[in-house]
Coordinates of C-alpha atoms in Angstrom, one line a residue:
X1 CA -3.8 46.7 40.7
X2 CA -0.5 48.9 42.3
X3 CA -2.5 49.0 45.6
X4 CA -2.6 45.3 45.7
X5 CA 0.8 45.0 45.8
X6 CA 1.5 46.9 49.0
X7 CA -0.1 44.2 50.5
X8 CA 2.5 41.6 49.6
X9 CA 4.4 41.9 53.3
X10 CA 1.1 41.2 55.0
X11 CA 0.2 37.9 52.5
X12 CA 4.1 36.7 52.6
X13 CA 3.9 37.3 56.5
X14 CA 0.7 35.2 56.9
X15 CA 1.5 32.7 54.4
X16 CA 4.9 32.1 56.3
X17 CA 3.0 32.0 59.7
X18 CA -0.2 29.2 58.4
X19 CA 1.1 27.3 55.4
X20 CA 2.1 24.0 57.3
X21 CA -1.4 24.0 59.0
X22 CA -4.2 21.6 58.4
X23 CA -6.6 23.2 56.2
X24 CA -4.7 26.3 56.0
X25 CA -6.8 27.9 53.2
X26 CA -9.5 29.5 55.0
X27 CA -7.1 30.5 58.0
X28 CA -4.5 32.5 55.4
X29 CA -7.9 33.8 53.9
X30 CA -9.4 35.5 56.8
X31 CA -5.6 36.9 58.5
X32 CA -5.6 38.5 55.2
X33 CA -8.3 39.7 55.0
X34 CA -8.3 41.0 58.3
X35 CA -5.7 42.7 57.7
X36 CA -5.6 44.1 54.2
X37 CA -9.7 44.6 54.6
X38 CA -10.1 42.6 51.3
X39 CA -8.5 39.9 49.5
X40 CA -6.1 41.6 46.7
X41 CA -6.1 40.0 43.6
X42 CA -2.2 39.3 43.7
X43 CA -2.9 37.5 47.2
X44 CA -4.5 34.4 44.9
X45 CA -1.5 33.4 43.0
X46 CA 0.5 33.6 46.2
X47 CA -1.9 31.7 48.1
X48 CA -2.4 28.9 45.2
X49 CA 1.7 28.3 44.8
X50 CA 2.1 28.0 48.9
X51 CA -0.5 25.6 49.0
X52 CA -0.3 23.8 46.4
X53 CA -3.9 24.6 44.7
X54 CA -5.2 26.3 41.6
X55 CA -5.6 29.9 41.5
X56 CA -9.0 28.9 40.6
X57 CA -9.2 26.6 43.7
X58 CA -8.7 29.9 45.6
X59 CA -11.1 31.9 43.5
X60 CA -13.8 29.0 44.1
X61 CA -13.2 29.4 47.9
X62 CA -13.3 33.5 47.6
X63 CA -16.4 33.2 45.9
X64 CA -18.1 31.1 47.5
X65 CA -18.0 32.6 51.0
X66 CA -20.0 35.6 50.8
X67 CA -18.3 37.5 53.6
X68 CA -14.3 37.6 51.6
X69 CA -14.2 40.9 49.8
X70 CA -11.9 41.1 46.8
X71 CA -12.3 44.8 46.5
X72 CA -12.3 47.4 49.6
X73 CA -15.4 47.7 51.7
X74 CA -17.4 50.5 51.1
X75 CA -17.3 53.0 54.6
X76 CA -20.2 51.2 55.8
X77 CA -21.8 47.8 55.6
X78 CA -25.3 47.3 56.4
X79 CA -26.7 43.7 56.4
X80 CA -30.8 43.4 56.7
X81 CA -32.3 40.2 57.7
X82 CA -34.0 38.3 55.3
X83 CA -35.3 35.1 57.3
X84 CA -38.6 33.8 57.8
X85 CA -39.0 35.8 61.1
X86 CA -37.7 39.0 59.7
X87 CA -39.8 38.0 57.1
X88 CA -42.9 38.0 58.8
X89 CA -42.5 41.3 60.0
X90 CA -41.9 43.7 57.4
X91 CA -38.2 42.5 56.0
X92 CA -39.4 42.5 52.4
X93 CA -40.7 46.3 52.9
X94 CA -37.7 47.1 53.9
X95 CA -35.6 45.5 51.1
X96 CA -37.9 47.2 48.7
X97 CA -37.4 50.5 50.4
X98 CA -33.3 49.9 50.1
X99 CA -33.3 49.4 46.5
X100 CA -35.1 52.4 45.9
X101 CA -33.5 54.4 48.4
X102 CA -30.0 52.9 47.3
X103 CA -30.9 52.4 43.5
X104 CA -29.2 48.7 44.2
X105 CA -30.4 45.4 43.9
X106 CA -30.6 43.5 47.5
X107 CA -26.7 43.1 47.4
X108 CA -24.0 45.9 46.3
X109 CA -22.3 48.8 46.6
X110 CA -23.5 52.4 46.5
X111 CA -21.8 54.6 43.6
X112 CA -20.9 56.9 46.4
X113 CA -18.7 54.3 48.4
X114 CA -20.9 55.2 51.5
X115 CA -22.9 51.6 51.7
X116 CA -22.1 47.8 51.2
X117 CA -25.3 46.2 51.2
X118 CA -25.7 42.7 51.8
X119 CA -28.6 40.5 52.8
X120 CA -28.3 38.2 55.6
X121 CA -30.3 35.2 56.4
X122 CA -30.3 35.1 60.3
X123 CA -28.8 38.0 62.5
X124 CA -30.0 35.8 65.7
X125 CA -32.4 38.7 66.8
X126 CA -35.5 36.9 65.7
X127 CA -37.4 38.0 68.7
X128 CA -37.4 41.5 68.1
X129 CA -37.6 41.1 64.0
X130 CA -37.2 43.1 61.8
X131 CA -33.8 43.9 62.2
X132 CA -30.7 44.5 60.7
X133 CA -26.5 44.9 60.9
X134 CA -25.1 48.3 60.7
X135 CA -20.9 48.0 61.0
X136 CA -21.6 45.0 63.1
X137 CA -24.4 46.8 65.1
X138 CA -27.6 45.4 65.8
X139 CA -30.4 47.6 65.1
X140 CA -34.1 45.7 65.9
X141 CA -37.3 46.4 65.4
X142 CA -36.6 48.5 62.4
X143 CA -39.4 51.1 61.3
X144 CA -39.2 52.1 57.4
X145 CA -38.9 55.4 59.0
X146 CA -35.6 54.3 61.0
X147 CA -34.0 52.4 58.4
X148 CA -34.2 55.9 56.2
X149 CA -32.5 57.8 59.2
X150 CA -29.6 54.9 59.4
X151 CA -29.1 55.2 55.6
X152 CA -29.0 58.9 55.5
X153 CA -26.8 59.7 58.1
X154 CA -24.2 56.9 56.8
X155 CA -24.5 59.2 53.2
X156 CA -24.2 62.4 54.7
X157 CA -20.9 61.1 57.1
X158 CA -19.5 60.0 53.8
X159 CA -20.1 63.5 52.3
X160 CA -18.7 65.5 55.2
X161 CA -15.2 63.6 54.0

């Protein structure tokens, strides 16, 4: 991907800055991240050779922490609680009324760019459940009714662009 590679000064500058440390990996990980606002595909290989891993060593690490991206975040990200309190309150309502209202499963991207999805398994707000994460804003005691306004005013901002 072209765009990647404009983010080569960034990963050299972080990879010169962390490489000596003691578990670098998930250090260099997050600065890029942070930022680039994903992990770039050409950002692997670089990593890997610094380090001394396999690309697929990296990949593995990527993967398996769900919050890396490898591909931009959509405008907004929205991350509903799916614990046992959450639960308990009406979470699986509002799941069901996300993959309608979305045509996702519990965990994607809208076709429009507008919405990450993402579930989350405690936000740490179980005392006023159901809730969820809107760009890193809690929202609790969600109502069907508000969830539909959140979601629809994150579409229309996108479409005013």
């Amino acid at each position: 991907m072209p765009d990647d590679l404009n983010h080569l000064p960034l990963i050299q500058r972080v990879l010169a800055r962390e490489q000596d440390t003691a578990g670098a990996l998930l250090p260099i990980l997050h600065a890029i991240q942070a930022g680039a606002g994903y992990i770039p595909d050409c950002a692997v290989a670089e990593i890997a050779h610094a380090l001394n891993l396999s690309q697929a060593e990296v990949r593995g690490v990527i993967s398996f922490y769900h919050d890396f991206r490898t591909t931009p975040a959509a405008r907004h990200t929205l991350r509903l609680c799916r614990a046992e309190s959450c639960q308990s309150r009406g979470a699986e309502t509002l799941a069901a009324q996300l993959r309608e209202q979305l045509g996702l499963d519990d965990n994607g991207r809208t076709e429009d760019g507008a919405l990450d999805l993402r579930p989350v398994y405690c936000l740490g707000a179980c005392a006023c459940s159901p809730a969820l994460e809107l760009d890193g804003r809690l929202y609790a005691r969600v109502t069907p009714e508000r969830l539909r306004a959140l979601v629809d005013a994150c579409r229309e901002e996108v479409k005013a662009c």
